[in-house]
PDB file of C-alpha atoms in Angstrom:
ATOM      1  CA  MET A   1     -21.762  -8.614 -29.583  1.00  0.00           C
ATOM      2  CA  ILE A   2     -20.934  -7.632 -25.968  1.00  0.00           C
ATOM      3  CA  LEU A   3     -23.079  -8.377 -22.922  1.00  0.00           C
ATOM      4  CA  VAL A   4     -22.790  -6.187 -19.819  1.00  0.00           C
ATOM      5  CA  THR A   5     -24.325  -7.240 -16.512  1.00  0.00           C
ATOM      6  CA  GLY A   6     -24.767  -4.516 -13.887  1.00  0.00           C
ATOM      7  CA  GLY A   7     -25.171  -1.844 -16.581  1.00  0.00           C
ATOM      8  CA  THR A   8     -27.171   0.285 -14.166  1.00  0.00           C
ATOM      9  CA  GLY A   9     -24.348   0.498 -11.606  1.00  0.00           C
ATOM     10  CA  LEU A  10     -21.314   2.809 -11.378  1.00  0.00           C
ATOM     11  CA  VAL A  11     -18.849   0.571 -13.233  1.00  0.00           C
ATOM     12  CA  GLY A  12     -21.380  -0.944 -15.694  1.00  0.00           C
ATOM     13  CA  ALA A  13     -22.868   2.415 -16.648  1.00  0.00           C
ATOM     14  CA  HIS A  14     -19.466   3.988 -17.358  1.00  0.00           C
ATOM     15  CA  LEU A  15     -18.423   0.808 -19.246  1.00  0.00           C
ATOM     16  CA  LEU A  16     -21.485   1.141 -21.494  1.00  0.00           C
ATOM     17  CA  LEU A  17     -20.527   4.776 -22.139  1.00  0.00           C
ATOM     18  CA  HIS A  18     -16.979   3.795 -23.213  1.00  0.00           C
ATOM     19  CA  LEU A  19     -18.098   0.796 -25.222  1.00  0.00           C
ATOM     20  CA  THR A  20     -20.610   2.809 -27.221  1.00  0.00           C
ATOM     21  CA  GLU A  21     -18.005   5.593 -27.789  1.00  0.00           C
ATOM     22  CA  ASN A  22     -15.905   2.808 -29.336  1.00  0.00           C
ATOM     23  CA  GLU A  23     -18.838   1.802 -31.537  1.00  0.00           C
ATOM     24  CA  ALA A  24     -19.261  -1.647 -29.941  1.00  0.00           C
ATOM     25  CA  CYS A  25     -22.544  -3.537 -30.282  1.00  0.00           C
ATOM     26  CA  VAL A  26     -23.719  -3.777 -26.685  1.00  0.00           C
ATOM     27  CA  ARG A  27     -26.518  -5.486 -24.791  1.00  0.00           C
ATOM     28  CA  ALA A  28     -27.149  -4.671 -21.178  1.00  0.00           C
ATOM     29  CA  ILE A  29     -29.404  -6.374 -18.651  1.00  0.00           C
ATOM     30  CA  TYR A  30     -31.497  -4.537 -16.121  1.00  0.00           C
ATOM     31  CA  ARG A  31     -33.888  -5.350 -13.292  1.00  0.00           C
ATOM     32  CA  SER A  32     -35.904  -2.107 -13.090  1.00  0.00           C
ATOM     33  CA  ALA A  33     -36.657   0.844 -15.323  1.00  0.00           C
ATOM     34  CA  LYS A  34     -35.352   3.168 -12.626  1.00  0.00           C
ATOM     35  CA  GLY A  35     -31.928   1.623 -13.041  1.00  0.00           C
ATOM     36  CA  ILE A  36     -31.944   2.361 -16.754  1.00  0.00           C
ATOM     37  CA  GLU A  37     -32.845   6.027 -15.981  1.00  0.00           C
ATOM     38  CA  LYS A  38     -29.695   6.328 -13.785  1.00  0.00           C
ATOM     39  CA  THR A  39     -27.527   5.106 -16.676  1.00  0.00           C
ATOM     40  CA  GLU A  40     -29.287   7.454 -19.092  1.00  0.00           C
ATOM     41  CA  SER A  41     -28.620  10.320 -16.677  1.00  0.00           C
ATOM     42  CA  LEU A  42     -24.942   9.452 -16.709  1.00  0.00           C
ATOM     43  CA  PHE A  43     -24.837   9.634 -20.543  1.00  0.00           C
ATOM     44  CA  LYS A  44     -26.553  13.052 -20.302  1.00  0.00           C
ATOM     45  CA  LEU A  45     -24.046  14.217 -17.687  1.00  0.00           C
ATOM     46  CA  TYR A  46     -21.234  13.542 -20.172  1.00  0.00           C
ATOM     47  CA  LYS A  47     -23.343  15.048 -23.005  1.00  0.00           C
ATOM     48  CA  LYS A  48     -23.388  11.713 -24.802  1.00  0.00           C
ATOM     49  CA  GLU A  49     -27.178  11.228 -24.958  1.00  0.00           C
ATOM     50  CA  HIS A  50     -26.946  10.117 -28.588  1.00  0.00           C
ATOM     51  CA  LEU A  51     -24.927   7.108 -27.591  1.00  0.00           C
ATOM     52  CA  PHE A  52     -27.450   5.798 -25.071  1.00  0.00           C
ATOM     53  CA  ALA A  53     -29.799   4.689 -27.871  1.00  0.00           C
ATOM     54  CA  LYS A  54     -27.091   2.351 -29.076  1.00  0.00           C
ATOM     55  CA  VAL A  55     -27.456   0.140 -25.981  1.00  0.00           C
ATOM     56  CA  GLU A  56     -29.791  -2.802 -26.388  1.00  0.00           C
ATOM     57  CA  TRP A  57     -31.570  -3.203 -23.014  1.00  0.00           C
ATOM     58  CA  LEU A  58     -32.996  -6.535 -21.821  1.00  0.00           C
ATOM     59  CA  GLU A  59     -34.803  -7.231 -18.558  1.00  0.00           C
ATOM     60  CA  ALA A  60     -33.050 -10.080 -16.775  1.00  0.00           C
ATOM     61  CA  ASP A  61     -31.595 -10.964 -13.378  1.00  0.00           C
ATOM     62  CA  ILE A  62     -28.365 -12.923 -12.772  1.00  0.00           C
ATOM     63  CA  ILE A  63     -30.078 -15.041 -10.129  1.00  0.00           C
ATOM     64  CA  GLU A  64     -33.014 -15.903 -12.370  1.00  0.00           C
ATOM     65  CA  VAL A  65     -31.709 -18.497 -14.843  1.00  0.00           C
ATOM     66  CA  PRO A  66     -34.662 -18.455 -17.325  1.00  0.00           C
ATOM     67  CA  SER A  67     -34.274 -14.706 -17.841  1.00  0.00           C
ATOM     68  CA  LEU A  68     -30.636 -15.104 -18.905  1.00  0.00           C
ATOM     69  CA  GLU A  69     -31.397 -17.456 -21.822  1.00  0.00           C
ATOM     70  CA  THR A  70     -32.346 -14.600 -24.186  1.00  0.00           C
ATOM     71  CA  ALA A  71     -29.567 -12.287 -22.852  1.00  0.00           C
ATOM     72  CA  PHE A  72     -26.784 -14.663 -24.090  1.00  0.00           C
ATOM     73  CA  LYS A  73     -28.030 -15.145 -27.651  1.00  0.00           C
ATOM     74  CA  ASN A  74     -25.514 -13.933 -30.221  1.00  0.00           C
ATOM     75  CA  ILE A  75     -23.045 -12.763 -27.485  1.00  0.00           C
ATOM     76  CA  ASP A  76     -19.269 -13.067 -27.955  1.00  0.00           C
ATOM     77  CA  TYR A  77     -17.878 -11.267 -24.918  1.00  0.00           C
ATOM     78  CA  VAL A  78     -19.217 -10.700 -21.399  1.00  0.00           C
ATOM     79  CA  TYR A  79     -18.408  -8.129 -18.792  1.00  0.00           C
ATOM     80  CA  HIS A  80     -19.857  -9.246 -15.464  1.00  0.00           C
ATOM     81  CA  CYS A  81     -20.247  -6.060 -13.417  1.00  0.00           C
ATOM     82  CA  ALA A  82     -23.379  -6.944 -11.504  1.00  0.00           C
ATOM     83  CA  GLY A  83     -23.203  -7.662  -7.810  1.00  0.00           C
ATOM     84  CA  LEU A  84     -24.461  -6.740  -4.418  1.00  0.00           C
ATOM     85  CA  ILE A  85     -22.401  -4.453  -2.165  1.00  0.00           C
ATOM     86  CA  SER A  86     -23.522  -4.525   1.527  1.00  0.00           C
ATOM     87  CA  TYR A  87     -21.739  -4.577   4.863  1.00  0.00           C
ATOM     88  CA  ASP A  88     -24.947  -5.359   6.753  1.00  0.00           C
ATOM     89  CA  PRO A  89     -24.583  -8.841   8.411  1.00  0.00           C
ATOM     90  CA  ASN A  90     -28.297  -9.376   7.853  1.00  0.00           C
ATOM     91  CA  ASP A  91     -27.658  -9.466   4.116  1.00  0.00           C
ATOM     92  CA  GLU A  92     -25.378 -12.538   4.276  1.00  0.00           C
ATOM     93  CA  ASN A  93     -27.730 -14.831   2.440  1.00  0.00           C
ATOM     94  CA  LEU A  94     -28.551 -12.294  -0.214  1.00  0.00           C
ATOM     95  CA  LEU A  95     -24.887 -11.559  -0.761  1.00  0.00           C
ATOM     96  CA  ARG A  96     -24.085 -15.215  -1.267  1.00  0.00           C
ATOM     97  CA  LYS A  97     -27.059 -15.737  -3.593  1.00  0.00           C
ATOM     98  CA  THR A  98     -26.346 -12.665  -5.732  1.00  0.00           C
ATOM     99  CA  ASN A  99     -22.516 -12.666  -5.792  1.00  0.00           C
ATOM    100  CA  ILE A 100     -21.726 -16.374  -5.746  1.00  0.00           C
ATOM    101  CA  GLU A 101     -24.791 -18.025  -7.284  1.00  0.00           C
ATOM    102  CA  GLY A 102     -25.313 -15.132  -9.688  1.00  0.00           C
ATOM    103  CA  THR A 103     -21.741 -15.368 -10.889  1.00  0.00           C
ATOM    104  CA  ALA A 104     -22.068 -19.193 -11.197  1.00  0.00           C
ATOM    105  CA  ASN A 105     -25.021 -18.650 -13.482  1.00  0.00           C
ATOM    106  CA  ILE A 106     -23.069 -16.188 -15.655  1.00  0.00           C
ATOM    107  CA  VAL A 107     -20.133 -18.601 -15.893  1.00  0.00           C
ATOM    108  CA  ASN A 108     -22.427 -21.504 -16.790  1.00  0.00           C
ATOM    109  CA  PHE A 109     -24.076 -19.533 -19.603  1.00  0.00           C
ATOM    110  CA  CYS A 110     -20.652 -18.377 -20.843  1.00  0.00           C
ATOM    111  CA  ILE A 111     -19.595 -22.033 -21.139  1.00  0.00           C
ATOM    112  CA  GLU A 112     -22.903 -23.132 -22.694  1.00  0.00           C
ATOM    113  CA  TYR A 113     -22.805 -20.325 -25.302  1.00  0.00           C
ATOM    114  CA  ASN A 114     -19.106 -20.626 -26.088  1.00  0.00           C
ATOM    115  CA  ILE A 115     -18.330 -17.079 -24.983  1.00  0.00           C
ATOM    116  CA  LYS A 116     -14.944 -15.969 -26.210  1.00  0.00           C
ATOM    117  CA  LYS A 117     -13.932 -14.202 -23.000  1.00  0.00           C
ATOM    118  CA  LEU A 118     -15.408 -13.164 -19.634  1.00  0.00           C
ATOM    119  CA  CYS A 119     -14.258 -10.207 -17.546  1.00  0.00           C
ATOM    120  CA  HIS A 120     -15.424 -10.471 -13.931  1.00  0.00           C
ATOM    121  CA  VAL A 121     -15.434  -7.387 -11.692  1.00  0.00           C
ATOM    122  CA  SER A 122     -14.405  -8.434  -8.225  1.00  0.00           C
ATOM    123  CA  SER A 123     -13.032  -6.220  -5.399  1.00  0.00           C
ATOM    124  CA  ILE A 124      -9.973  -5.636  -3.265  1.00  0.00           C
ATOM    125  CA  ALA A 125     -12.149  -7.125  -0.519  1.00  0.00           C
ATOM    126  CA  ALA A 126     -11.564 -10.524  -2.143  1.00  0.00           C
ATOM    127  CA  LEU A 127      -7.749 -10.292  -2.020  1.00  0.00           C
ATOM    128  CA  GLY A 128      -5.621 -12.309   0.387  1.00  0.00           C
ATOM    129  CA  ASN A 129      -4.322 -11.548   3.847  1.00  0.00           C
ATOM    130  CA  LEU A 130      -0.784 -10.369   4.638  1.00  0.00           C
ATOM    131  CA  GLN A 131       1.555 -12.726   6.452  1.00  0.00           C
ATOM    132  CA  ALA A 132       4.103 -11.492   8.950  1.00  0.00           C
ATOM    133  CA  HIS A 133       6.882 -11.238   6.388  1.00  0.00           C
ATOM    134  CA  GLU A 134       4.801  -9.432   3.751  1.00  0.00           C
ATOM    135  CA  THR A 135       4.417  -5.667   3.344  1.00  0.00           C
ATOM    136  CA  GLN A 136       2.048  -5.339   0.331  1.00  0.00           C
ATOM    137  CA  ILE A 137      -1.016  -7.198  -0.858  1.00  0.00           C
ATOM    138  CA  THR A 138      -0.678  -8.486  -4.391  1.00  0.00           C
ATOM    139  CA  GLU A 139      -2.679 -10.778  -6.680  1.00  0.00           C
ATOM    140  CA  ASP A 140      -0.720 -13.685  -5.212  1.00  0.00           C
ATOM    141  CA  THR A 141      -1.342 -12.927  -1.563  1.00  0.00           C
ATOM    142  CA  GLU A 142      -3.052 -15.979  -0.059  1.00  0.00           C
ATOM    143  CA  TRP A 143      -6.649 -15.814   1.205  1.00  0.00           C
ATOM    144  CA  ASN A 144      -6.763 -16.889   4.882  1.00  0.00           C
ATOM    145  CA  PRO A 145     -10.160 -18.243   5.812  1.00  0.00           C
ATOM    146  CA  GLU A 146      -9.339 -17.772   9.500  1.00  0.00           C
ATOM    147  CA  ALA A 147      -8.747 -14.051   9.224  1.00  0.00           C
ATOM    148  CA  PRO A 148     -11.618 -11.563   9.767  1.00  0.00           C
ATOM    149  CA  HIS A 149     -13.630 -10.992   6.533  1.00  0.00           C
ATOM    150  CA  SER A 150     -16.944  -9.275   5.927  1.00  0.00           C
ATOM    151  CA  ASP A 151     -19.755 -11.261   4.416  1.00  0.00           C
ATOM    152  CA  TYR A 152     -19.278  -9.111   1.293  1.00  0.00           C
ATOM    153  CA  ALA A 153     -15.621 -10.128   1.006  1.00  0.00           C
ATOM    154  CA  ILE A 154     -16.472 -13.800   1.457  1.00  0.00           C
ATOM    155  CA  SER A 155     -19.176 -13.544  -1.240  1.00  0.00           C
ATOM    156  CA  LYS A 156     -16.737 -11.896  -3.696  1.00  0.00           C
ATOM    157  CA  HIS A 157     -14.044 -14.439  -2.950  1.00  0.00           C
ATOM    158  CA  GLY A 158     -16.673 -17.181  -3.640  1.00  0.00           C
ATOM    159  CA  ALA A 159     -17.590 -15.467  -6.884  1.00  0.00           C
ATOM    160  CA  GLU A 160     -13.972 -15.603  -7.974  1.00  0.00           C
ATOM    161  CA  MET A 161     -13.892 -19.349  -7.293  1.00  0.00           C
ATOM    162  CA  GLU A 162     -16.783 -19.777  -9.675  1.00  0.00           C
ATOM    163  CA  VAL A 163     -14.831 -17.811 -12.385  1.00  0.00           C
ATOM    164  CA  TRP A 164     -11.781 -20.037 -11.843  1.00  0.00           C
ATOM    165  CA  ARG A 165     -14.039 -23.084 -12.110  1.00  0.00           C
ATOM    166  CA  GLY A 166     -15.157 -21.707 -15.486  1.00  0.00           C
ATOM    167  CA  GLN A 167     -11.533 -21.371 -16.558  1.00  0.00           C
ATOM    168  CA  GLN A 168     -10.912 -24.984 -15.658  1.00  0.00           C
ATOM    169  CA  GLU A 169     -13.817 -25.870 -17.947  1.00  0.00           C
ATOM    170  CA  GLY A 170     -12.268 -24.070 -20.870  1.00  0.00           C
ATOM    171  CA  LEU A 171     -13.541 -20.536 -20.481  1.00  0.00           C
ATOM    172  CA  ASN A 172     -11.224 -17.597 -21.136  1.00  0.00           C
ATOM    173  CA  VAL A 173     -11.432 -15.322 -18.094  1.00  0.00           C
ATOM    174  CA  ILE A 174     -10.079 -12.106 -16.581  1.00  0.00           C
ATOM    175  CA  ILE A 175     -10.715 -10.867 -13.086  1.00  0.00           C
ATOM    176  CA  VAL A 176     -10.243  -7.296 -11.940  1.00  0.00           C
ATOM    177  CA  ASN A 177     -10.076  -6.265  -8.292  1.00  0.00           C
ATOM    178  CA  PRO A 178     -10.762  -2.529  -8.030  1.00  0.00           C
ATOM    179  CA  GLY A 179     -10.323  -0.517  -4.878  1.00  0.00           C
ATOM    180  CA  VAL A 180     -12.830   2.060  -3.701  1.00  0.00           C
ATOM    181  CA  ILE A 181     -14.119   3.455  -6.954  1.00  0.00           C
ATOM    182  CA  PHE A 182     -14.887   7.163  -7.393  1.00  0.00           C
ATOM    183  CA  GLY A 183     -16.951   8.282 -10.370  1.00  0.00           C
ATOM    184  CA  ALA A 184     -19.659  10.739 -11.389  1.00  0.00           C
ATOM    185  CA  GLY A 185     -23.377  10.094 -11.711  1.00  0.00           C
ATOM    186  CA  PHE A 186     -24.024   7.967  -8.589  1.00  0.00           C
ATOM    187  CA  TRP A 187     -23.832  10.571  -5.861  1.00  0.00           C
ATOM    188  CA  ASN A 188     -26.182   8.860  -3.369  1.00  0.00           C
ATOM    189  CA  GLN A 189     -25.051   5.277  -3.517  1.00  0.00           C
ATOM    190  CA  GLY A 190     -21.896   3.227  -2.902  1.00  0.00           C
ATOM    191  CA  SER A 191     -18.732   5.301  -2.839  1.00  0.00           C
ATOM    192  CA  GLY A 192     -20.747   8.324  -3.948  1.00  0.00           C
ATOM    193  CA  ARG A 193     -21.808   8.638  -0.312  1.00  0.00           C
ATOM    194  CA  PHE A 194     -18.304   9.877   0.440  1.00  0.00           C
ATOM    195  CA  PHE A 195     -19.181  13.006  -1.442  1.00  0.00           C
ATOM    196  CA  SER A 196     -22.792  13.453  -0.455  1.00  0.00           C
ATOM    197  CA  GLY A 197     -22.003  12.704   3.217  1.00  0.00           C
ATOM    198  CA  ILE A 198     -19.127  15.150   3.344  1.00  0.00           C
ATOM    199  CA  GLN A 199     -21.224  17.805   1.592  1.00  0.00           C
ATOM    200  CA  LYS A 200     -23.800  17.408   4.361  1.00  0.00           C
ATOM    201  CA  GLY A 201     -21.116  17.987   7.010  1.00  0.00           C
ATOM    202  CA  PHE A 202     -20.165  14.488   8.269  1.00  0.00           C
ATOM    203  CA  PRO A 203     -18.075  15.228  11.362  1.00  0.00           C
ATOM    204  CA  PHE A 204     -15.972  12.091  11.795  1.00  0.00           C
ATOM    205  CA  TYR A 205     -12.786  10.573  10.312  1.00  0.00           C
ATOM    206  CA  THR A 206     -10.621   7.581  11.141  1.00  0.00           C
ATOM    207  CA  ASN A 207      -6.883   6.923  10.864  1.00  0.00           C
ATOM    208  CA  GLY A 208      -7.168   3.879   8.620  1.00  0.00           C
ATOM    209  CA  SER A 209      -6.435   3.779   4.854  1.00  0.00           C
ATOM    210  CA  THR A 210      -7.360   1.926   1.735  1.00  0.00           C
ATOM    211  CA  ALA A 211      -6.792   1.892  -2.036  1.00  0.00           C
ATOM    212  CA  TYR A 212      -8.753   4.138  -4.446  1.00  0.00           C
ATOM    213  CA  VAL A 213      -9.246   4.339  -8.164  1.00  0.00           C
ATOM    214  CA  GLY A 214     -11.274   6.391 -10.649  1.00  0.00           C
ATOM    215  CA  VAL A 215     -14.067   4.566 -12.541  1.00  0.00           C
ATOM    216  CA  THR A 216     -12.628   5.675 -15.904  1.00  0.00           C
ATOM    217  CA  ASP A 217      -9.344   3.813 -15.121  1.00  0.00           C
ATOM    218  CA  VAL A 218     -11.311   0.735 -14.049  1.00  0.00           C
ATOM    219  CA  VAL A 219     -13.261   0.664 -17.297  1.00  0.00           C
ATOM    220  CA  LYS A 220     -10.238   1.430 -19.496  1.00  0.00           C
ATOM    221  CA  THR A 221      -8.140  -1.345 -17.987  1.00  0.00           C
ATOM    222  CA  MET A 222     -11.079  -3.798 -18.295  1.00  0.00           C
ATOM    223  CA  MET A 223     -11.455  -3.036 -21.954  1.00  0.00           C
ATOM    224  CA  LYS A 224      -7.668  -3.279 -22.615  1.00  0.00           C
ATOM    225  CA  LEU A 225      -7.501  -6.636 -20.860  1.00  0.00           C
ATOM    226  CA  MET A 226     -10.422  -7.980 -22.875  1.00  0.00           C
ATOM    227  CA  GLU A 227      -8.836  -6.811 -26.104  1.00  0.00           C
ATOM    228  CA  SER A 228      -5.481  -8.377 -25.139  1.00  0.00           C
ATOM    229  CA  GLY A 229      -4.440 -11.988 -25.376  1.00  0.00           C
ATOM    230  CA  ILE A 230      -4.219 -12.211 -21.600  1.00  0.00           C
ATOM    231  CA  THR A 231      -6.414 -14.836 -19.971  1.00  0.00           C
ATOM    232  CA  GLY A 232      -6.599 -16.769 -16.709  1.00  0.00           C
ATOM    233  CA  GLU A 233      -5.265 -13.812 -14.674  1.00  0.00           C
ATOM    234  CA  ARG A 234      -6.508 -11.456 -12.019  1.00  0.00           C
ATOM    235  CA  PHE A 235      -5.407  -7.781 -11.764  1.00  0.00           C
ATOM    236  CA  ILE A 236      -5.594  -5.379  -8.877  1.00  0.00           C
ATOM    237  CA  VAL A 237      -6.897  -2.088 -10.263  1.00  0.00           C
ATOM    238  CA  VAL A 238      -6.013   0.745  -7.874  1.00  0.00           C
ATOM    239  CA  ALA A 239      -4.383   4.166  -8.344  1.00  0.00           C
ATOM    240  CA  GLU A 240      -3.277   5.099  -4.815  1.00  0.00           C
ATOM    241  CA  ASN A 241      -3.270   3.943  -1.203  1.00  0.00           C
ATOM    242  CA  LEU A 242      -4.408   6.861   0.891  1.00  0.00           C
ATOM    243  CA  PRO A 243      -5.524   7.511   4.447  1.00  0.00           C
ATOM    244  CA  PHE A 244      -9.272   7.997   4.894  1.00  0.00           C
ATOM    245  CA  LYS A 245      -8.668  11.341   6.561  1.00  0.00           C
ATOM    246  CA  LYS A 246      -6.623  12.604   3.650  1.00  0.00           C
ATOM    247  CA  VAL A 247      -9.297  11.589   1.062  1.00  0.00           C
ATOM    248  CA  ILE A 248     -12.064  13.043   3.134  1.00  0.00           C
ATOM    249  CA  TYR A 249     -10.164  16.355   3.405  1.00  0.00           C
ATOM    250  CA  LYS A 250      -9.544  16.341  -0.390  1.00  0.00           C
ATOM    251  CA  ILE A 251     -13.264  15.875  -1.025  1.00  0.00           C
ATOM    252  CA  ALA A 252     -14.202  18.582   1.495  1.00  0.00           C
ATOM    253  CA  ASP A 253     -11.755  20.994  -0.171  1.00  0.00           C
ATOM    254  CA  LYS A 254     -13.249  20.431  -3.638  1.00  0.00           C
ATOM    255  CA  LEU A 255     -16.746  20.771  -2.311  1.00  0.00           C
ATOM    256  CA  ASN A 256     -15.948  23.782  -0.185  1.00  0.00           C
ATOM    257  CA  ALA A 257     -17.457  21.831   2.653  1.00  0.00           C
ATOM    258  CA  LYS A 258     -16.530  21.727   6.353  1.00  0.00           C
ATOM    259  CA  LYS A 259     -13.761  19.251   7.168  1.00  0.00           C
ATOM    260  CA  PRO A 260     -14.509  16.641   9.849  1.00  0.00           C
ATOM    261  CA  THR A 261     -12.786  17.437  13.152  1.00  0.00           C
ATOM    262  CA  ILE A 262     -13.582  14.396  15.289  1.00  0.00           C
ATOM    263  CA  GLU A 263     -11.371  11.318  15.131  1.00  0.00           C
ATOM    264  CA  ALA A 264     -13.494   8.178  15.537  1.00  0.00           C
ATOM    265  CA  LYS A 265     -11.120   6.145  17.739  1.00  0.00           C
ATOM    266  CA  PRO A 266     -11.298   2.328  17.865  1.00  0.00           C
ATOM    267  CA  TRP A 267     -13.077   2.317  21.218  1.00  0.00           C
ATOM    268  CA  MET A 268     -15.695   4.765  19.913  1.00  0.00           C
ATOM    269  CA  LEU A 269     -16.346   2.606  16.841  1.00  0.00           C
ATOM    270  CA  SER A 270     -16.565  -0.435  19.081  1.00  0.00           C
ATOM    271  CA  ILE A 271     -19.427   1.199  20.964  1.00  0.00           C
ATOM    272  CA  ALA A 272     -20.947   2.560  17.795  1.00  0.00           C
ATOM    273  CA  TRP A 273     -21.356  -0.806  15.994  1.00  0.00           C
ATOM    274  CA  ARG A 274     -22.941  -2.308  19.063  1.00  0.00           C
ATOM    275  CA  LEU A 275     -25.398   0.533  19.328  1.00  0.00           C
ATOM    276  CA  ASP A 276     -26.074   0.193  15.574  1.00  0.00           C
ATOM    277  CA  TRP A 277     -26.815  -3.535  16.144  1.00  0.00           C
ATOM    278  CA  LEU A 278     -29.181  -2.660  19.027  1.00  0.00           C
ATOM    279  CA  VAL A 279     -31.072  -0.065  17.067  1.00  0.00           C
ATOM    280  CA  SER A 280     -31.316  -2.340  14.046  1.00  0.00           C
ATOM    281  CA  THR A 281     -32.594  -5.220  16.201  1.00  0.00           C
ATOM    282  CA  VAL A 282     -35.225  -3.163  18.030  1.00  0.00           C
ATOM    283  CA  PHE A 283     -36.501  -1.079  15.103  1.00  0.00           C
ATOM    284  CA  ARG A 284     -35.697  -3.563  12.282  1.00  0.00           C
ATOM    285  CA  THR A 285     -33.749  -0.972  10.380  1.00  0.00           C
ATOM    286  CA  LYS A 286     -30.829  -1.478   8.002  1.00  0.00           C
ATOM    287  CA  ARG A 287     -27.382  -1.812   9.655  1.00  0.00           C
ATOM    288  CA  THR A 288     -25.038   1.031   8.829  1.00  0.00           C
ATOM    289  CA  LEU A 289     -22.032  -0.158  10.847  1.00  0.00           C
ATOM    290  CA  SER A 290     -20.809  -3.678  11.543  1.00  0.00           C
ATOM    291  CA  LYS A 291     -18.006  -5.115  13.590  1.00  0.00           C
ATOM    292  CA  TYR A 292     -15.919  -5.789  10.493  1.00  0.00           C
ATOM    293  CA  THR A 293     -16.562  -2.317   9.106  1.00  0.00           C
ATOM    294  CA  THR A 294     -15.074  -0.779  12.242  1.00  0.00           C
ATOM    295  CA  TYR A 295     -12.035  -3.066  11.864  1.00  0.00           C
ATOM    296  CA  SER A 296     -11.532  -2.029   8.231  1.00  0.00           C
ATOM    297  CA  LEU A 297     -11.858   1.663   9.070  1.00  0.00           C
ATOM    298  CA  ASN A 298      -8.735   1.404  11.194  1.00  0.00           C
ATOM    299  CA  SER A 299      -6.772  -0.974   8.890  1.00  0.00           C
ATOM    300  CA  SER A 300      -3.847   0.370   6.849  1.00  0.00           C
ATOM    301  CA  GLU A 301      -2.687  -2.414   4.548  1.00  0.00           C
ATOM    302  CA  GLN A 302      -0.901  -1.407   1.355  1.00  0.00           C
ATOM    303  CA  ILE A 303      -2.203  -2.814  -1.988  1.00  0.00           C
ATOM    304  CA  SER A 304       0.043  -3.104  -5.037  1.00  0.00           C
ATOM    305  CA  ASN A 305      -0.953  -2.082  -8.595  1.00  0.00           C
ATOM    306  CA  GLY A 306       2.342  -3.206 -10.089  1.00  0.00           C
ATOM    307  CA  LYS A 307       0.991  -6.147 -12.125  1.00  0.00           C
ATOM    308  CA  ILE A 308      -1.596  -4.199 -14.086  1.00  0.00           C
ATOM    309  CA  LYS A 309       0.798  -1.248 -14.698  1.00  0.00           C
ATOM    310  CA  ASN A 310       3.393  -3.599 -16.086  1.00  0.00           C
ATOM    311  CA  ALA A 311       0.999  -5.774 -18.160  1.00  0.00           C
ATOM    312  CA  LEU A 312      -0.650  -2.825 -19.924  1.00  0.00           C
ATOM    313  CA  ASP A 313       1.999  -0.127 -19.488  1.00  0.00           C
ATOM    314  CA  TYR A 314      -0.802   1.827 -17.815  1.00  0.00           C
ATOM    315  CA  GLU A 315      -0.642   5.027 -15.756  1.00  0.00           C
ATOM    316  CA  PHE A 316      -3.515   5.756 -13.412  1.00  0.00           C
ATOM    317  CA  GLN A 317      -5.121   9.118 -12.907  1.00  0.00           C
ATOM    318  CA  SER A 318      -4.333  10.655  -9.488  1.00  0.00           C
ATOM    319  CA  ILE A 319      -7.134  10.491  -6.998  1.00  0.00           C
ATOM    320  CA  ASP A 320      -6.884  14.288  -6.517  1.00  0.00           C
ATOM    321  CA  ASN A 321      -7.782  14.682 -10.206  1.00  0.00           C
ATOM    322  CA  VAL A 322     -10.507  12.049  -9.980  1.00  0.00           C
ATOM    323  CA  ILE A 323     -12.146  13.866  -7.037  1.00  0.00           C
ATOM    324  CA  ARG A 324     -11.896  17.168  -8.891  1.00  0.00           C
ATOM    325  CA  GLU A 325     -13.611  15.704 -12.012  1.00  0.00           C
ATOM    326  CA  VAL A 326     -16.417  14.104  -9.956  1.00  0.00           C
ATOM    327  CA  VAL A 327     -17.181  17.318  -8.108  1.00  0.00           C
ATOM    328  CA  LEU A 328     -17.103  19.422 -11.266  1.00  0.00           C
ATOM    329  CA  LEU A 329     -19.444  17.030 -13.129  1.00  0.00           C
ATOM    330  CA  GLN A 330     -21.917  16.931 -10.159  1.00  0.00           C
ATOM    331  CA  LYS A 331     -22.160  20.712  -9.832  1.00  0.00           C
TER     332      LYS A 331
END
């Protein structure tokens, strides 16, 4: 039997859809009934409602050890998709607790219950930092603790350390590092805000770039890696490196929305994150822009997908097609 953590999120929900399509016996943990409703809505979106009933749901939390005892009974394989994504500096402690301690709990249970293999969903945020002589970030690029990193990146890096600790204790592991993931069904959270924000007429763009991938490719490569004999490896899962402006324009075209016309220059972002901090401090509101976020919005590092393509002989769907599919499904 397969256990999926984070089954109410973008990756986890799509993974459940694909696993049930392949007639796998699946158990998924959840924290709230509303989360399950989001996953059920995704199944309906793909007209696969009949498959949703095949998922065994269990209320549990990766940071609450007692609740995980039942979740791991009779489990052979684990996909650890659960995690917190936040770029609000005020969430530093919660990020560490969820992403590092939560992953440590999953690893410990995997070892205790003799799980055959664990697939951990990390992020390109946890990858290393380019040195002067390097041109592309790969799985072997070294993490530089002195370089600027968001609290989210640090927490995902720490989570990976827990997975490698599990490997040293005899657990078979795989780590995937997806880029920005686009997928249907989660329009108003995470990367879905690219679409909902542009649809509402967001006026700004930056000249940075990052790596993108469709959620279907993420799920398919995870499943292929779990079915393979490959263990003790991490794989970058990205389709294309693209400028933010180009991606925003692609989405605007597909949505028939107005394209942004104002370039958010570095000095403007520098002022913006300070104003955001001030507003957050005075009114105790959630931060929407941090110093690191503004740095990343102007960064243009290239990330390689060569290792996963070679290992699985895999071809990724173009981001243009991914965007088209997301928009068509949401309409």
